[in-house]
Short mmCIF file of C-alpha atoms in Angstrom, two decimals:
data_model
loop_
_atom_site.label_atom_id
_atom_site.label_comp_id
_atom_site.label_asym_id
_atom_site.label_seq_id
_atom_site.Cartn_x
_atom_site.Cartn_y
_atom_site.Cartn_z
CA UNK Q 1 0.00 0.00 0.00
CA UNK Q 2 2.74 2.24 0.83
CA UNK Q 3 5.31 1.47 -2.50
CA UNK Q 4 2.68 2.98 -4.78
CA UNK Q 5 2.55 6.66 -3.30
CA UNK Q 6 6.47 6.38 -2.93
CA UNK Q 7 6.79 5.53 -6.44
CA UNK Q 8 4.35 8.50 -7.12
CA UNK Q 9 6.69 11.17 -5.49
CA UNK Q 10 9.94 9.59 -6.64
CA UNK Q 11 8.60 10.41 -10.29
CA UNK Q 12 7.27 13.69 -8.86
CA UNK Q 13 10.25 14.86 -7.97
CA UNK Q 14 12.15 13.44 -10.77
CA UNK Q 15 9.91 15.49 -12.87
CA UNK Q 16 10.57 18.28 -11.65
CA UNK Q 17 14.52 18.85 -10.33
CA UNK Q 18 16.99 18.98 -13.44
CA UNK Q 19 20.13 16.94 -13.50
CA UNK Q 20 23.16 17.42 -11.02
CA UNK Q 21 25.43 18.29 -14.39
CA UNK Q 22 22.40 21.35 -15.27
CA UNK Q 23 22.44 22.45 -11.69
CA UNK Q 24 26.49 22.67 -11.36
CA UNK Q 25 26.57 24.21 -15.03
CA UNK Q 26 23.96 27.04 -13.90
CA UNK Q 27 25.57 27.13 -10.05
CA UNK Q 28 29.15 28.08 -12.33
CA UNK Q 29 27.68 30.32 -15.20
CA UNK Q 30 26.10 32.78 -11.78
CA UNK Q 31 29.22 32.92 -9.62
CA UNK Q 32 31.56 33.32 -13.21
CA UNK Q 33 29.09 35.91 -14.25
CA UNK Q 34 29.60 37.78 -10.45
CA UNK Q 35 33.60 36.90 -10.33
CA UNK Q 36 33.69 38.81 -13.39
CA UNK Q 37 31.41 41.77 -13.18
CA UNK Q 38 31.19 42.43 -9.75
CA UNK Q 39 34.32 41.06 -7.49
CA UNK Q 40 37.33 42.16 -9.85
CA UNK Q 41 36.23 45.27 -10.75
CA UNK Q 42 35.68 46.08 -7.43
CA UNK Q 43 38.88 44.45 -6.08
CA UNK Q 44 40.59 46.92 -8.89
CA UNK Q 45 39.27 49.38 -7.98
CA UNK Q 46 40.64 49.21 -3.86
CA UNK Q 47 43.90 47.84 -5.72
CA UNK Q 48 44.63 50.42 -7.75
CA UNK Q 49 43.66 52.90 -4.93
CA UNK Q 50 46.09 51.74 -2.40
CA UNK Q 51 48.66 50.64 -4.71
CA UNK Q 52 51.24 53.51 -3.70
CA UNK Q 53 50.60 52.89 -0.05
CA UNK Q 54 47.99 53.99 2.45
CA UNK Q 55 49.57 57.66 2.39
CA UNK Q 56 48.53 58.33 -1.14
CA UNK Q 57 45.44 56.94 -0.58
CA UNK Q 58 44.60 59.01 2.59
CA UNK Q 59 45.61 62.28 0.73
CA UNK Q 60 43.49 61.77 -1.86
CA UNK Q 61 40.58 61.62 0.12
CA UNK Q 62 41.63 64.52 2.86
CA UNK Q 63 42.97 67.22 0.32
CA UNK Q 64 40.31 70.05 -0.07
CA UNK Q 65 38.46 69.45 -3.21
CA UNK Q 66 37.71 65.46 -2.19
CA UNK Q 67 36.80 66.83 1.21
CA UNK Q 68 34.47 69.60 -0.25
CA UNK Q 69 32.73 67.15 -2.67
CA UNK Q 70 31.88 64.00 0.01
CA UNK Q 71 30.54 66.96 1.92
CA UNK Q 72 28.45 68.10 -0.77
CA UNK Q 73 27.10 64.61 -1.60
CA UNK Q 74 26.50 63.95 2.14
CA UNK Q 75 24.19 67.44 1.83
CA UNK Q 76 22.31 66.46 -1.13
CA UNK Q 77 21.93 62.59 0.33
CA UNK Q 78 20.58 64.17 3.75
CA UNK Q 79 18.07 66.54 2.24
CA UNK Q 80 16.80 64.35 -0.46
CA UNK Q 81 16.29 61.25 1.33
CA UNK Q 82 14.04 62.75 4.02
CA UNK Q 83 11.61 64.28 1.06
CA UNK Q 84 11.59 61.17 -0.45
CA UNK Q 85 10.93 59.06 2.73
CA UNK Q 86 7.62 61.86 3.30
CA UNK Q 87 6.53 61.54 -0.16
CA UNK Q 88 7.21 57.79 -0.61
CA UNK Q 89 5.13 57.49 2.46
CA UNK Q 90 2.33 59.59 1.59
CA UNK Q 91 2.27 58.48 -2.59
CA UNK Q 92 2.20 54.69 -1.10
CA UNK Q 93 -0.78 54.88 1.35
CA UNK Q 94 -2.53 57.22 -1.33
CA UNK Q 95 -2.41 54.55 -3.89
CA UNK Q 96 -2.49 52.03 -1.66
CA UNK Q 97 -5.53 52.29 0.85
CA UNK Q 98 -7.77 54.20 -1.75
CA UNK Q 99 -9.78 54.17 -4.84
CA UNK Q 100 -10.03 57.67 -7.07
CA UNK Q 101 -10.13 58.41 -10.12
CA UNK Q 102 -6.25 59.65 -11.57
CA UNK Q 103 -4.75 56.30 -9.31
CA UNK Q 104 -3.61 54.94 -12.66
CA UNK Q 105 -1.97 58.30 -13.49
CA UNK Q 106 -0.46 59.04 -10.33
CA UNK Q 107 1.53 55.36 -10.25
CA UNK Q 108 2.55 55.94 -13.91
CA UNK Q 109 3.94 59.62 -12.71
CA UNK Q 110 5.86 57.80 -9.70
CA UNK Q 111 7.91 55.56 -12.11
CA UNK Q 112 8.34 58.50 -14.28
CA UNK Q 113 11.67 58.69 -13.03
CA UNK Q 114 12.90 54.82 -14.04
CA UNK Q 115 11.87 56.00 -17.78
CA UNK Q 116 13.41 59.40 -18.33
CA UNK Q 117 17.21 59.29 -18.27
CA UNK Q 118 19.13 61.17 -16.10
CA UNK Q 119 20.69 64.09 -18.40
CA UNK Q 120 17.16 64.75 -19.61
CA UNK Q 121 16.10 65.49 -16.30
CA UNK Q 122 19.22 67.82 -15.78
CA UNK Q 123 18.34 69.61 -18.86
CA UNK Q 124 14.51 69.99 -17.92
CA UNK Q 125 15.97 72.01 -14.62
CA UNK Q 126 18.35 73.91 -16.17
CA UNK Q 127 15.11 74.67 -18.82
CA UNK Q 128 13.35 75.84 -15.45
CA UNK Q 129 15.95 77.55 -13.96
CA UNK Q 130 18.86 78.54 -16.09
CA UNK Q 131 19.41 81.84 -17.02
CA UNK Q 132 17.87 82.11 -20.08
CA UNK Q 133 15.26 79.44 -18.27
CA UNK Q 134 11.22 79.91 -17.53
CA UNK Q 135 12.04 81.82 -14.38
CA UNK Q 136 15.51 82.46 -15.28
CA UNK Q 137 15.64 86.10 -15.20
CA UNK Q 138 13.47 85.97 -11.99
CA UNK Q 139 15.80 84.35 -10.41
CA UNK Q 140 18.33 86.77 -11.37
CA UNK Q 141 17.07 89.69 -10.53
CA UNK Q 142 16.17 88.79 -6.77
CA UNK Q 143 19.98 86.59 -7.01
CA UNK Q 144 19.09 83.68 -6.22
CA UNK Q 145 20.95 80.87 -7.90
CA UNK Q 146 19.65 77.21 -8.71
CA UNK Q 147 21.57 75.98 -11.53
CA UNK Q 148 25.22 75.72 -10.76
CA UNK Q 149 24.81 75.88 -7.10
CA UNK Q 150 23.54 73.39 -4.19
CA UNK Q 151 19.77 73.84 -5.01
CA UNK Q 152 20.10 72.53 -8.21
CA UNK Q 153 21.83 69.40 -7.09
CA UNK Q 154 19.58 68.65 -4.13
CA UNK Q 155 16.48 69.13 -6.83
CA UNK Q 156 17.97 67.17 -9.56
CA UNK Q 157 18.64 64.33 -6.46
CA UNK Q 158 15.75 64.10 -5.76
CA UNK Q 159 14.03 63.69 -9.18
CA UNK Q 160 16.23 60.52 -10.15
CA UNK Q 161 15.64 59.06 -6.30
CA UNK Q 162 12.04 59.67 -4.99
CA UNK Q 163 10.44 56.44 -6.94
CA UNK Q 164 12.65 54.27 -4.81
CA UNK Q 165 10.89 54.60 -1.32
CA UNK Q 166 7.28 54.81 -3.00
CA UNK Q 167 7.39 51.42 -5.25
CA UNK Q 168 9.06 49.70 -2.07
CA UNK Q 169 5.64 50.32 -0.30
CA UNK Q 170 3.13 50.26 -2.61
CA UNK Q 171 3.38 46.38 -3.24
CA UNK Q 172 3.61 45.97 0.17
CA UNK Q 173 0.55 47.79 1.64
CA UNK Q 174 -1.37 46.35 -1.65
CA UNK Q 175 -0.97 42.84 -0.08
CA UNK Q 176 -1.38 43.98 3.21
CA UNK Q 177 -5.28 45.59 2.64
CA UNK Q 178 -7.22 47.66 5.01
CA UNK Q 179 -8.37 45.69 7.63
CA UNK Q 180 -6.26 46.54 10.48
CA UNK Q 181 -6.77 50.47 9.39
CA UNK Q 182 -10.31 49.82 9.62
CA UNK Q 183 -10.46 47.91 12.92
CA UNK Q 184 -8.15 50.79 14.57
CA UNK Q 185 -10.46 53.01 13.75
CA UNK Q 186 -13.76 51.31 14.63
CA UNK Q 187 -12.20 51.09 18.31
CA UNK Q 188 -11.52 55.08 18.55
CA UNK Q 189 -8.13 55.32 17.25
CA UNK Q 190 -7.41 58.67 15.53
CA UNK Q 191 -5.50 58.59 11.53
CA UNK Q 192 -2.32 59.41 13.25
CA UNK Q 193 -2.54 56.84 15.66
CA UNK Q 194 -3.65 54.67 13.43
CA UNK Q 195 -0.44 55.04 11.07
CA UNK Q 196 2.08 55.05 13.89
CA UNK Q 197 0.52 51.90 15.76
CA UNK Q 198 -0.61 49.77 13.01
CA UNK Q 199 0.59 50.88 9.20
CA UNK Q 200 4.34 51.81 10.48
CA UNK Q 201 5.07 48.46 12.24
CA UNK Q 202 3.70 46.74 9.10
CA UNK Q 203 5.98 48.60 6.78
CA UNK Q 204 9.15 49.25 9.02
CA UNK Q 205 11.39 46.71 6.97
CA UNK Q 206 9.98 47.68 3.62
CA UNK Q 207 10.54 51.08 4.47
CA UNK Q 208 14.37 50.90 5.69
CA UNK Q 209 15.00 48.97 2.32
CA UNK Q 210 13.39 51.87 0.31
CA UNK Q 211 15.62 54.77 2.19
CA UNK Q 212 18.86 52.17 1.95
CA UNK Q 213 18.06 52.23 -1.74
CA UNK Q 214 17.33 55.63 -1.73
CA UNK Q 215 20.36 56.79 -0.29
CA UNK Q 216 22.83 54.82 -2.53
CA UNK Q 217 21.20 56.21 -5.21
CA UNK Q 218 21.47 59.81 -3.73
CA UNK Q 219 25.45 59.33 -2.79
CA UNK Q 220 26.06 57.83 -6.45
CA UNK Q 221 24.04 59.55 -9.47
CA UNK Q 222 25.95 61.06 -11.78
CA UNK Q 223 23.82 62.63 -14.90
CA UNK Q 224 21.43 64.87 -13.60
CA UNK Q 225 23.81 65.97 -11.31
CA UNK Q 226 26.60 66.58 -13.90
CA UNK Q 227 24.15 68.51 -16.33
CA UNK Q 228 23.47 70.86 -13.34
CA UNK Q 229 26.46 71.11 -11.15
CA UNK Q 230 28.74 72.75 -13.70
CA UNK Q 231 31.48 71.29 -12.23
CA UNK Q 232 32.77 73.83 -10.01
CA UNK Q 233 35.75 72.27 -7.95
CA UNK Q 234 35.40 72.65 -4.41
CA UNK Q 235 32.02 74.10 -4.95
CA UNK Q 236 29.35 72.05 -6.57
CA UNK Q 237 31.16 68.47 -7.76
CA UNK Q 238 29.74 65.60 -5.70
CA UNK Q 239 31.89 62.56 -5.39
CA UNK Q 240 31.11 60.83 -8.59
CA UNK Q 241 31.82 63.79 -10.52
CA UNK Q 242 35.31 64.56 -8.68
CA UNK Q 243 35.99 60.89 -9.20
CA UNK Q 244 35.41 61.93 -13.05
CA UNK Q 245 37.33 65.01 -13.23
CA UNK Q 246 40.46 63.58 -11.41
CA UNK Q 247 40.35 60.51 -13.88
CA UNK Q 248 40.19 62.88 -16.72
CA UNK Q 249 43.37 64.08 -15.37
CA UNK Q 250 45.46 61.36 -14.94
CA UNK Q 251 45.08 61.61 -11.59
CA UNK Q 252 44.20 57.80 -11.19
CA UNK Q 253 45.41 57.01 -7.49
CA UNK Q 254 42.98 60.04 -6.14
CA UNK Q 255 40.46 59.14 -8.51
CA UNK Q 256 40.24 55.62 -7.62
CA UNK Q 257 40.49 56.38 -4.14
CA UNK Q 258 37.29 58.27 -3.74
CA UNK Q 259 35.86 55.74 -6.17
CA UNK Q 260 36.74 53.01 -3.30
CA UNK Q 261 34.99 55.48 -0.80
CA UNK Q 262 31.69 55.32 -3.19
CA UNK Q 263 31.98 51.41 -3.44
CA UNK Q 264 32.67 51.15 0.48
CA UNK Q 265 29.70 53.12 0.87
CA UNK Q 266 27.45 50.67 -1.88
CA UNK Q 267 28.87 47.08 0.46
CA UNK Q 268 27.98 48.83 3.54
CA UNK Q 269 24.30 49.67 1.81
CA UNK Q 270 24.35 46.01 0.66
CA UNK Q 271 25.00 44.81 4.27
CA UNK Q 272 21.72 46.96 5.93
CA UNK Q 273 19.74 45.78 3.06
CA UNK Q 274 20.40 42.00 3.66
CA UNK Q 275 20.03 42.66 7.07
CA UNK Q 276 16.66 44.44 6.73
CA UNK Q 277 15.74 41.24 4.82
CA UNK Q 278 16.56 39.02 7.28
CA UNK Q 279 14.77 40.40 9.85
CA UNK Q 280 11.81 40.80 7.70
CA UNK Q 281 11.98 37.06 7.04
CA UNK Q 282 12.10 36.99 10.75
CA UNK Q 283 9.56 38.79 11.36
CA UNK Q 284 6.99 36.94 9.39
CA UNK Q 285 8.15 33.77 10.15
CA UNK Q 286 7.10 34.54 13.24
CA UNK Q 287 3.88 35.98 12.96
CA UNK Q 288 3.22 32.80 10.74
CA UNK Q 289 4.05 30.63 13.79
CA UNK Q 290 1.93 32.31 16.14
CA UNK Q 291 -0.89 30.18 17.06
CA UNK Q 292 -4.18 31.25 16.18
CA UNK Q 293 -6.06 33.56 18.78
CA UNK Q 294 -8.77 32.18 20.95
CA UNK Q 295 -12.07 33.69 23.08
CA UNK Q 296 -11.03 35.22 26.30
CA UNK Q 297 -13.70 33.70 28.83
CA UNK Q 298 -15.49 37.08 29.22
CA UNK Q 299 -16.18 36.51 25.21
CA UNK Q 300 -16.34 32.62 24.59
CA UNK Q 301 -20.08 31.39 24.22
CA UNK Q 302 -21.49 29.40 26.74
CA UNK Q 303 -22.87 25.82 26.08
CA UNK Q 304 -26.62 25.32 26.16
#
């Protein structure tokens, strides 16, 4: 009686699991295909960074125009990523938790972003705001400067990173629903409480890995950023675009030495994010193991 069904899964699985000379092929195609995209170009680049000695390497990152530009992209990372996190929040439970008319419009507008390429969004500011720009002369005549300066590199940030947080969310409160929301506020609880007691807990790990993606994005574009920086040293180059200019220059040991500070800063992004994962997995595992809630005795029904 037994042989039968154990004949029936042998075939199963046979049926389904490829040979062990398919699975080591595919196992060895991935880790070539990482080996040579991913670990040796980053082991070149911390090679050729240190390869006249930590000394070199150190005064390329402390001179003044390195130190000026990781300040700069610290500035544009710290103001964009907070906007983001509030609008990725708010465009998320918007689509998310309601029904209107212009929902299909407003998620195509949030991935507007992934579509348009970097430059061209550099060029539509410095359309906006360059001198011979929409409010241009405005701009001039009370002096206040956008293109070329700070403001124009924090805006043009944050057009190439605030998708990031949002599409993290919106998947996840999709699958999540309403219910909880609605029970919250069935027993009394206000829409504030409501978010911070019930939505934010729900969304805390989704959320980190939206700002961790965020940020790296922040710390490493490079278009927009070029098209409206001007490339000012000490003034208005972020890190990727000092890396550029001192690579331009034949100035490979600095150049690859604040490249090594931007990949540092992508392997310590990678660690949070797997770590957010994890604990996500956690976290759900757990909730799945929970047993299942029963009547207090004030609430059970009594036998008749």
């Amino acid at each position: 009686m037994s042989a039968a069904p154990t004949r029936t899964v042998r075939r199963a699985q046979a049926g389904t699991t490829e040979a062990a000379w398919v699975r080591y092929t595919l196992i060895g195609v991935a880790l070539a295909f990482v080996l040579l995209f991913l670990v040796l170009p980053l082991a070149a680049v911390f090679t050729e960074a240190l390869r006249k000695g930590m000394g070199a390497y150190l005064a390329g990152l402390t001179e003044p125009d390195a130190w000026s530009a990781i300040q700069l992209t610290l500035i544009a990372a710290a103001i964009a990523v907070p906007l983001n996190l509030v609008f990725g929040v708010a465009a998320a439970w918007c689509i998310a938790k309601y029904e209107f008319k212009g929902k299909a419009f407003l998620t195509t507008l949030v991935d507007l972003p992934f579509s348009v390429s970097p430059v061209v969004a550099g060029l539509v500011y410095v359309l906006m705001f360059g001198a011979q720009g929409w409010v241009g002369p405005w701009l001039q005549e009370h002096d206040i400067k956008i293109i070329f300066a700070v403001p124009g590199i924090v805006l043009a940030t944050i057009f190439v990173t605030f998708p990031f947080i949002a599409r993290e969310l919106i998947p996840l409160m999709q699958a999540q629903g309403n219910d909880e929301e609605q029970a919250a506020i069935v027993l009394g609880a206000s829409g504030w409480q409501t978010f911070w007691h019930v939505t934010l807990p729900n969304i805390k790990w989704g959320l980190l890995y939206g700002v961790i993606l965020c940020n790296a994005r922040a710390m490493g574009e490079f278009g927009a950023v070029s098209v409206v920086s001007g490339h000012i040293r000490g003034q208005t180059n972020t890190l990727p675009l000092h890396v550029e200019i001192l690579y331009n220059e034949y100035q490979s040991v600095a150049a690859f030495a604040a490249a090594s500070l931007l990949a540092l800063l992508a392997l310590i992004t990678l660690v949070i994010k797997s770590v957010a994962e994890w604990r996500n997995e956690q976290a759900l595992k757990a909730a799945a193991e929970l047993p299942p809630e029963r009547p207090t005795p004030a609430t059970a029904p009594t036998a008749r």
